[in-house]
Tab-separated table of C-alpha atoms in Angstrom:
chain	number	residue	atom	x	y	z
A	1	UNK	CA	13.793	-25.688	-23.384
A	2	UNK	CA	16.904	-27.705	-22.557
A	3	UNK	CA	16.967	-31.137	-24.544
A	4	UNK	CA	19.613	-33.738	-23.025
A	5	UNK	CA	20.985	-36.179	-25.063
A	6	UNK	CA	19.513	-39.263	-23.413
A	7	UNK	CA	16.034	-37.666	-25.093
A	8	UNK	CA	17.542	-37.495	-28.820
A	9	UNK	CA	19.090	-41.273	-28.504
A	10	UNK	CA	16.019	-42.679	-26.896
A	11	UNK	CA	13.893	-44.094	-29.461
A	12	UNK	CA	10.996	-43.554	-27.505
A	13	UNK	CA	11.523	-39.897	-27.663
A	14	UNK	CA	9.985	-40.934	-31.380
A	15	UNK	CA	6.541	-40.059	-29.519
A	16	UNK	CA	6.719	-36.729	-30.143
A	17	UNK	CA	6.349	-35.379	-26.600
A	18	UNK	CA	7.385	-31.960	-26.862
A	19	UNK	CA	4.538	-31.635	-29.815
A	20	UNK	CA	1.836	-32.885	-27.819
A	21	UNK	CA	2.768	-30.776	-25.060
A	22	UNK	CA	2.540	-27.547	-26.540
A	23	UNK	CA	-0.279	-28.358	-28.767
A	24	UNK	CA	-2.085	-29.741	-25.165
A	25	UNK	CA	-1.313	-26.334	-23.792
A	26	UNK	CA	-2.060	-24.388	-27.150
A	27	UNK	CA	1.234	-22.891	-26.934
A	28	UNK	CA	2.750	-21.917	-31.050
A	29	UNK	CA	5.637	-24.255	-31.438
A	30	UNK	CA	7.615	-20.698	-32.854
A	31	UNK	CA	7.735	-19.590	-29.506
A	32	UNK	CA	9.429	-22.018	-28.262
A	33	UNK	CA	13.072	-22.594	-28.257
A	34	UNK	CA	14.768	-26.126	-28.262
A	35	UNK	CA	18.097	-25.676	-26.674
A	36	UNK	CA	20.244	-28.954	-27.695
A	37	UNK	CA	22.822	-29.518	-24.733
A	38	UNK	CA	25.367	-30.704	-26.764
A	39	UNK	CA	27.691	-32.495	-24.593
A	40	UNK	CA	27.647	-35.984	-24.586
A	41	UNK	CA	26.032	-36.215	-27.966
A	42	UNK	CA	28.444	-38.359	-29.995
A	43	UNK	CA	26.286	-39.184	-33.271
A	44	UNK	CA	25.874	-35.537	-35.233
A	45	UNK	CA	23.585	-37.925	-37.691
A	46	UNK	CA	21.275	-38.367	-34.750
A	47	UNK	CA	21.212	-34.881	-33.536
A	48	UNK	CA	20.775	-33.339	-36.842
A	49	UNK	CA	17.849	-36.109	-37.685
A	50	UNK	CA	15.794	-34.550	-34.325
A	51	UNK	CA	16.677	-30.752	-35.376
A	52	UNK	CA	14.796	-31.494	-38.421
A	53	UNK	CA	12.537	-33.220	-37.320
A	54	UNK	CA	11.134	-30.532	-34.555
A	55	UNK	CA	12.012	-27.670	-37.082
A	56	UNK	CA	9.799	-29.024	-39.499
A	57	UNK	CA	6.876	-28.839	-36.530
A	58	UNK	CA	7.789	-25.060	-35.997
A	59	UNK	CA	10.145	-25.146	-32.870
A	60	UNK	CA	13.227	-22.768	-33.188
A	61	UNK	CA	16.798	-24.170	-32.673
A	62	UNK	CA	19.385	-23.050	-29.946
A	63	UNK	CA	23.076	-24.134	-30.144
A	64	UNK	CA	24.419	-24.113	-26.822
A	65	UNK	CA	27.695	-23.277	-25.627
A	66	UNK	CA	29.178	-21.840	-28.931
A	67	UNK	CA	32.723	-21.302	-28.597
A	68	UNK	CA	33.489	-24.264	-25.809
A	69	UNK	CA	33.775	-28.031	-25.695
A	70	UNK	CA	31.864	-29.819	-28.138
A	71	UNK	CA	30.373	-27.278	-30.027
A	72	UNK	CA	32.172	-26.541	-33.364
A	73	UNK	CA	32.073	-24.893	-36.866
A	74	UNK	CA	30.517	-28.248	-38.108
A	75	UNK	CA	27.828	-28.490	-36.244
A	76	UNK	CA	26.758	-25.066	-36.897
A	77	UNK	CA	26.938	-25.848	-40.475
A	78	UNK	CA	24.824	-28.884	-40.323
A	79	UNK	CA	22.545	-27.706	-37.743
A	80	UNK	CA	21.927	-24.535	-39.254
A	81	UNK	CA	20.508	-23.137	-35.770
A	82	UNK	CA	17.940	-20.202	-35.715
A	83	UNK	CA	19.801	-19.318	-32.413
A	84	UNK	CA	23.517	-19.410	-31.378
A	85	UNK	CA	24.332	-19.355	-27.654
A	86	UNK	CA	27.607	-18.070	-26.995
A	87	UNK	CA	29.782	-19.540	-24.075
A	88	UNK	CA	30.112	-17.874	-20.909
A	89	UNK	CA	33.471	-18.444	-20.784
A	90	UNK	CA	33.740	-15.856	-23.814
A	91	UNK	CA	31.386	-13.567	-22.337
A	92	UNK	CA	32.985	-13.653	-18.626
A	93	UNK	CA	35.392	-9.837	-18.684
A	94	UNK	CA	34.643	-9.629	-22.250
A	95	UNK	CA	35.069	-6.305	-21.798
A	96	UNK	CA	38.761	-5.624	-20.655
A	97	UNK	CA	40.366	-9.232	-23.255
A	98	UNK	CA	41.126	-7.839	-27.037
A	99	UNK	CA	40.671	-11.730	-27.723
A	100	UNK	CA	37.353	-11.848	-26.492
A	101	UNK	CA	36.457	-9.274	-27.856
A	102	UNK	CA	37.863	-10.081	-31.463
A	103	UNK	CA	36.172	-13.404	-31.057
A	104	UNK	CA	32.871	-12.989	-30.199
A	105	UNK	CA	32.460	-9.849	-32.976
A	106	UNK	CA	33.810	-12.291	-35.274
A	107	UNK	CA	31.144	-14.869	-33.956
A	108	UNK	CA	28.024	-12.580	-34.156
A	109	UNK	CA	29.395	-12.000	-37.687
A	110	UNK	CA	29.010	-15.243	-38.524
A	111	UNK	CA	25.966	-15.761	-37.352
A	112	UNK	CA	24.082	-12.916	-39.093
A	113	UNK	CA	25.504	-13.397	-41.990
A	114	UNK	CA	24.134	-17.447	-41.681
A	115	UNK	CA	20.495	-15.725	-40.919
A	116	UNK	CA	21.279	-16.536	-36.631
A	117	UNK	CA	20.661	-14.379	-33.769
A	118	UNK	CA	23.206	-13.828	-31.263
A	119	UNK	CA	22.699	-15.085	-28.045
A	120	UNK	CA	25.429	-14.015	-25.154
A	121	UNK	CA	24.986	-16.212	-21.778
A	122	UNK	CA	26.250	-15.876	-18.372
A	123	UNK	CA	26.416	-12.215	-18.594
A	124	UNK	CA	26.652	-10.887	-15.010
A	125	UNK	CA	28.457	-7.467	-15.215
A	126	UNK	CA	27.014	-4.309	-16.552
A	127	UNK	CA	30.459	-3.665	-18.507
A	128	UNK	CA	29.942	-7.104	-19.886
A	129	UNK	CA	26.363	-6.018	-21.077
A	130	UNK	CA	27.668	-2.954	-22.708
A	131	UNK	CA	30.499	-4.245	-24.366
A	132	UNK	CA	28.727	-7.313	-25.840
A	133	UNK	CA	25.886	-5.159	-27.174
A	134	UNK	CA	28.299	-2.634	-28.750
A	135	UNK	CA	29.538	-6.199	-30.336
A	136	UNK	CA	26.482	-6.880	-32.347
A	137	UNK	CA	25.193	-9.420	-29.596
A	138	UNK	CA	20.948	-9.791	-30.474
A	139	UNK	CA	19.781	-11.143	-27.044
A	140	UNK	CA	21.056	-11.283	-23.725
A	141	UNK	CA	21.662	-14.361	-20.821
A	142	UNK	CA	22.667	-14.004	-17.373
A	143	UNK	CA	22.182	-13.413	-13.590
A	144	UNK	CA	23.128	-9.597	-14.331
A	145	UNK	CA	19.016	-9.658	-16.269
A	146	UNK	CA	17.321	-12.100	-14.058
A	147	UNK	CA	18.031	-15.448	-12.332
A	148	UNK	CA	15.906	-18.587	-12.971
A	149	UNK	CA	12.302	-17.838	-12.447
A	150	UNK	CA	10.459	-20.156	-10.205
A	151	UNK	CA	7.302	-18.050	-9.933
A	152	UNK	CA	6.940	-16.801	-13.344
A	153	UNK	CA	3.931	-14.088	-13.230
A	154	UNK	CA	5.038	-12.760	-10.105
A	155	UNK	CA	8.365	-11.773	-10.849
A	156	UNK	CA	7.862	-11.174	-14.779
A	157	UNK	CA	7.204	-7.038	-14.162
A	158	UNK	CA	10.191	-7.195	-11.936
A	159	UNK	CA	12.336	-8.311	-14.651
A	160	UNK	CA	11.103	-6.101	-17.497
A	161	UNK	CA	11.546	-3.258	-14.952
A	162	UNK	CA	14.996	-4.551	-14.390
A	163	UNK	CA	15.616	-5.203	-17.989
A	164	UNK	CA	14.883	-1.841	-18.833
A	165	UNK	CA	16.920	0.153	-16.509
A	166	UNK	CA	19.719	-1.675	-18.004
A	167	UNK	CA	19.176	-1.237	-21.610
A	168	UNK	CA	18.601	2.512	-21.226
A	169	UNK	CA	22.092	2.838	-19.095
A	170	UNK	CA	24.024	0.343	-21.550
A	171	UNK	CA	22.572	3.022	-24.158
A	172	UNK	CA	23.941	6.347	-22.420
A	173	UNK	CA	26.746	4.380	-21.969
A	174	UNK	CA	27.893	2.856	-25.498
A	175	UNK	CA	27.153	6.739	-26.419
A	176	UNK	CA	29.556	7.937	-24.214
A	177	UNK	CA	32.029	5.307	-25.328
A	178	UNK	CA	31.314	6.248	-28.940
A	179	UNK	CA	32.305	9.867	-28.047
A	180	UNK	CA	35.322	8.294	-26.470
A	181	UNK	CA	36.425	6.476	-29.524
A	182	UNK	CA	35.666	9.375	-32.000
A	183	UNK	CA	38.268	11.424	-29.614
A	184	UNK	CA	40.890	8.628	-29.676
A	185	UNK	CA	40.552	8.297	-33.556
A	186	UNK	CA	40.959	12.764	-33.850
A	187	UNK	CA	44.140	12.099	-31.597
A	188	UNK	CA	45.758	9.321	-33.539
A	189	UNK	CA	44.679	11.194	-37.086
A	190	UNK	CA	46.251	14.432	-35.737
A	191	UNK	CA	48.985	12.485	-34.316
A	192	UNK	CA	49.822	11.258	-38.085
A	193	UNK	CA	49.107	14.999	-39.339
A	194	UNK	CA	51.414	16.140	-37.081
A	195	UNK	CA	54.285	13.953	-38.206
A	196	UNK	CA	53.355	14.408	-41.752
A	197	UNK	CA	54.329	18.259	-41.536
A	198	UNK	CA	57.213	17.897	-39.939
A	199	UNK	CA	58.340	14.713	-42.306
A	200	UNK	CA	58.350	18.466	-44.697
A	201	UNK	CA	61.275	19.726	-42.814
A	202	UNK	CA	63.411	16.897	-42.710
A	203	UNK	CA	66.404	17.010	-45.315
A	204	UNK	CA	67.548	12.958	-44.362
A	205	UNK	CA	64.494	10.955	-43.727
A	206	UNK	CA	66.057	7.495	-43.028
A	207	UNK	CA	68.419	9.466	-40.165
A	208	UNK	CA	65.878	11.555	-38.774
A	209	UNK	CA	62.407	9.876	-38.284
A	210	UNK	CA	64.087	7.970	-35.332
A	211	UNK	CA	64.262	11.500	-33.914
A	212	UNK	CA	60.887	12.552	-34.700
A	213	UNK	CA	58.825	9.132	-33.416
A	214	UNK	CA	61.009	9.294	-30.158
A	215	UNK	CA	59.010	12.324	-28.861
A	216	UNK	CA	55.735	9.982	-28.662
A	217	UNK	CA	56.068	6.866	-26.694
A	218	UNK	CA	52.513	5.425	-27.811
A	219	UNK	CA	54.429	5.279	-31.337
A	220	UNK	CA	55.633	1.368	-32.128
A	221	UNK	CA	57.423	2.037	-35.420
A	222	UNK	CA	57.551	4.394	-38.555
A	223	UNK	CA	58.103	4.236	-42.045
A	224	UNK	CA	57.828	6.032	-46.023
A	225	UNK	CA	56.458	4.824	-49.236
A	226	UNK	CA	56.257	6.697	-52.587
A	227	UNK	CA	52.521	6.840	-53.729
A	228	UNK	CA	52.625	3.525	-55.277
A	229	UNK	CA	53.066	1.993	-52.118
A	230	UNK	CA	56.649	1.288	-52.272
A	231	UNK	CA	58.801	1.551	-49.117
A	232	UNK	CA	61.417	3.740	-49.863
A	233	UNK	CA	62.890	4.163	-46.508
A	234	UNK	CA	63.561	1.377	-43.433
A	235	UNK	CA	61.380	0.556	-40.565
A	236	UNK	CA	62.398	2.842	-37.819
A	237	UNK	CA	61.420	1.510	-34.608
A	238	UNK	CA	60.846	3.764	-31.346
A	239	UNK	CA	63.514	2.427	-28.550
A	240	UNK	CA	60.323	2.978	-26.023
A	241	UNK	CA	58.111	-0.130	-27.148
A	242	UNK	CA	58.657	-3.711	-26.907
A	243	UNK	CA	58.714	-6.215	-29.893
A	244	UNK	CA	58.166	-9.816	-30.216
A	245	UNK	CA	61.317	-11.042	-32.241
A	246	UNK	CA	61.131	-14.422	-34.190
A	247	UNK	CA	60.741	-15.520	-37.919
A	248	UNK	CA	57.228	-14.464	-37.785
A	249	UNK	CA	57.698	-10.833	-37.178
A	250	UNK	CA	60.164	-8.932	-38.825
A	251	UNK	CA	59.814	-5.431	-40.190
A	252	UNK	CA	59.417	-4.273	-43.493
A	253	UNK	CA	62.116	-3.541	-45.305
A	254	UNK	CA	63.166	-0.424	-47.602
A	255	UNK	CA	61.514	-1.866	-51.677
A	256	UNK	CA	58.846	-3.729	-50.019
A	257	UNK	CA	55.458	-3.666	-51.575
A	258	UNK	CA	52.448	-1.801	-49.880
A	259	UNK	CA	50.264	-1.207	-52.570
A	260	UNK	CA	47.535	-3.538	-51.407
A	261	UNK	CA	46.999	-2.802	-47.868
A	262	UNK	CA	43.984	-0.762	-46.972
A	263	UNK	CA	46.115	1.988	-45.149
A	264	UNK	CA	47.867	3.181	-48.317
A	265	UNK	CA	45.261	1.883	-50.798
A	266	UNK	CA	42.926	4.489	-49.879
A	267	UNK	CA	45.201	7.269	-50.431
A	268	UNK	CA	46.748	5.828	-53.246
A	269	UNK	CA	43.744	4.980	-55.414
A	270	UNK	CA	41.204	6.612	-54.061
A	271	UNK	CA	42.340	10.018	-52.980
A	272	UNK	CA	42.156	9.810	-49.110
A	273	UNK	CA	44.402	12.274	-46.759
A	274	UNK	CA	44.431	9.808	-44.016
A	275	UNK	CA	43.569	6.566	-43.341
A	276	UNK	CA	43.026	4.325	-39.639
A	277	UNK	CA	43.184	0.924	-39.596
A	278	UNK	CA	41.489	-1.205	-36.963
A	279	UNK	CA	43.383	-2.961	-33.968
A	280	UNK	CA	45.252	-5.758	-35.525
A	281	UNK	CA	48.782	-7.709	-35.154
A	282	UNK	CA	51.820	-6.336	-36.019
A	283	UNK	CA	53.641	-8.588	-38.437
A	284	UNK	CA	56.677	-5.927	-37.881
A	285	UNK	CA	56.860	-5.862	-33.905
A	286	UNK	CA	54.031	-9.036	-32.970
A	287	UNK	CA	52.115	-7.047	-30.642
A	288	UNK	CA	48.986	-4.862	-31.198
A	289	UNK	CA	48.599	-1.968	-33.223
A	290	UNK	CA	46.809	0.741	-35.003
A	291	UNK	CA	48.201	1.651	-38.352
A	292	UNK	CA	47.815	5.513	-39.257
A	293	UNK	CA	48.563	6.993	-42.387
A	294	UNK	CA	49.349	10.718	-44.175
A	295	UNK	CA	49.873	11.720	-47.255
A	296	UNK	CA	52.329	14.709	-46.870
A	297	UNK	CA	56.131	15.847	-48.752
A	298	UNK	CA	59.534	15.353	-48.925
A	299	UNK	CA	61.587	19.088	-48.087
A	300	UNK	CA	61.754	18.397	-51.981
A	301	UNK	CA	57.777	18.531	-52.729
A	302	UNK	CA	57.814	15.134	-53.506
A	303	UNK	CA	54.115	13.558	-52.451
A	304	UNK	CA	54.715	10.609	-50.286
A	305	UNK	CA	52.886	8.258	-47.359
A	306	UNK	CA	53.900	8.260	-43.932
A	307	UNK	CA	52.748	4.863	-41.987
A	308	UNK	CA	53.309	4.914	-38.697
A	309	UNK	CA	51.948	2.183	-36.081
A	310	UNK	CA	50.238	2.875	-32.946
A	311	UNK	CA	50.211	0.987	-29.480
A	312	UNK	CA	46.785	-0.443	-29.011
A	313	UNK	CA	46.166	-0.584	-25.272
């Protein structure tokens, strides 16, 4: 139920309408969903005043448009919604922007960790309804589901047919995808092995890496620590991939300090082989990247870590 704000800064709203109505029509004020449209609404105090006001009578709170124009970390804070509606504008191609993607994970994060559901609107594509569930998104908005109902008995077995068909394809298909991924992360792991034993062979590491990262063009840059995370040779960079250049990104240099980060943590404290790090940005080149990482030798036998960053598409 969409609440404007010309209801929450009339006083006579005071009546209590919406109570009256669904106790006239003996409807549990639980099932019902107030959905605050937030724009316009200049006073917070008077918005968060009706929030707890109707919570207290049982209705659930929706926060509308998360992500766009006036709705903001504050007033998720202070509303402390039972819902959170995430913008369209988010959801729209979610499926083929990294930032979109990033964002609205980070988003459904935050709301179940705050005791929210999830709440994607405006989905209209099936790739949009795949990628957002595989996202942690709870419940679902959009023309893709069902328009506006105008006859609402008539057309409800429509919809749950409709509703359905598309949750048991988005199923086969965020299977399929998981496959997908579990392939990508064998290649990249094997890709890393792969290096790793021929690292062995190499009598002049610094000289030669640049030879041996050539040979894969989805390789951004490459480079050696000693198992207490310390860099002991430079950043070599593969000629084939572009780099953002600036005082913000600038590669590592031979004697920096690794010890902390997760990709040579876990092989340095806790025994791993291999580690893969998640899609993140490249402080060395400024684009995106996959960070995988071997344990393997020098030609001497020496025990080292091979980090190597991969183009994320």
């Amino acid at each position: 139920m969409n609440i404007t704000s010309s209801l929450l800064e009339d006083p006579s709203s005071s009546d209590d309408y919406l109570l009256e109505q669904v106790t006239r029509w003996n409807i549990d004020p639980g099932h019902v969903a107030i959905e605050v449209v937030e724009s316009g609404i200049q006073s917070l105090s008077v918005l968060r005043r009706f929030v707890e006001r109707y919570r207290a009578y049982g209705f659930l709170i929706a926060l509308d448009d998360f992500g766009a124009s006036h709705s903001n970390l504050e007033r998720l804070v202070e509303l402390k919604p039972d819902i959170v509606k995430i913008d369209r504008h988010l959801v729209s191609e979610v499926h083929a922007s990294h930032y979109k993607r990033s964002v609205v994970e980070a988003i459904n994060g935050l709301c179940h960790s705050l005791g929210a559901i999830s709440l994607a609107e405006g989905v209209e594509e099936s790739q949009e309804l795949e990628c957002l569930s595989s996202l942690g998104c709870d419940l679902f908005q959009g023309y893709l589901l069902s328009h506006p109902l105008e006859d609402y008995d008539s057309s409800l077995t429509e919809v749950r047919k409709r509703v359905l068909w598309h949750a048991s394809q988005t199923a086969l298909r965020i299977a399929d995808s998981a496959r997908g991924v579990h392939d990508e992360i064998t290649r990249i792991v094997e890709t890393g092995r792969h290096l790793g034993r021929e690292l062995q062979r190499l009598s002049r590491i610094d000289e030669q890496l640049s030879g041996l990262i050539r040979r894969l063009p989805d390789i951004q840059c490459a480079y050696v620590t000693d198992l207490h995370g310390m860099q002991i040779t430079e950043t070599v960079f593969n000629p084939s991939t572009g780099t953002r250049e600036g005082v913000l990104f600038r590669p590592a240099r031979r004697g920096a300090d690794h010890s902390l980060k997760d990709y040579v943590y876990h092989i340095r404290s806790l025994g791993a082989p291999h580690f893969l790090t998640g899609a993140y940005l490249s402080r060395a080149t400024g684009t995106l990247c996959r960070t995988v990482s071997v344990k393997t030798y020098t030609k001497e036998q020496t025990p080292v870590i091979l980090c190597i960053d991969i183009v994320q598409a």
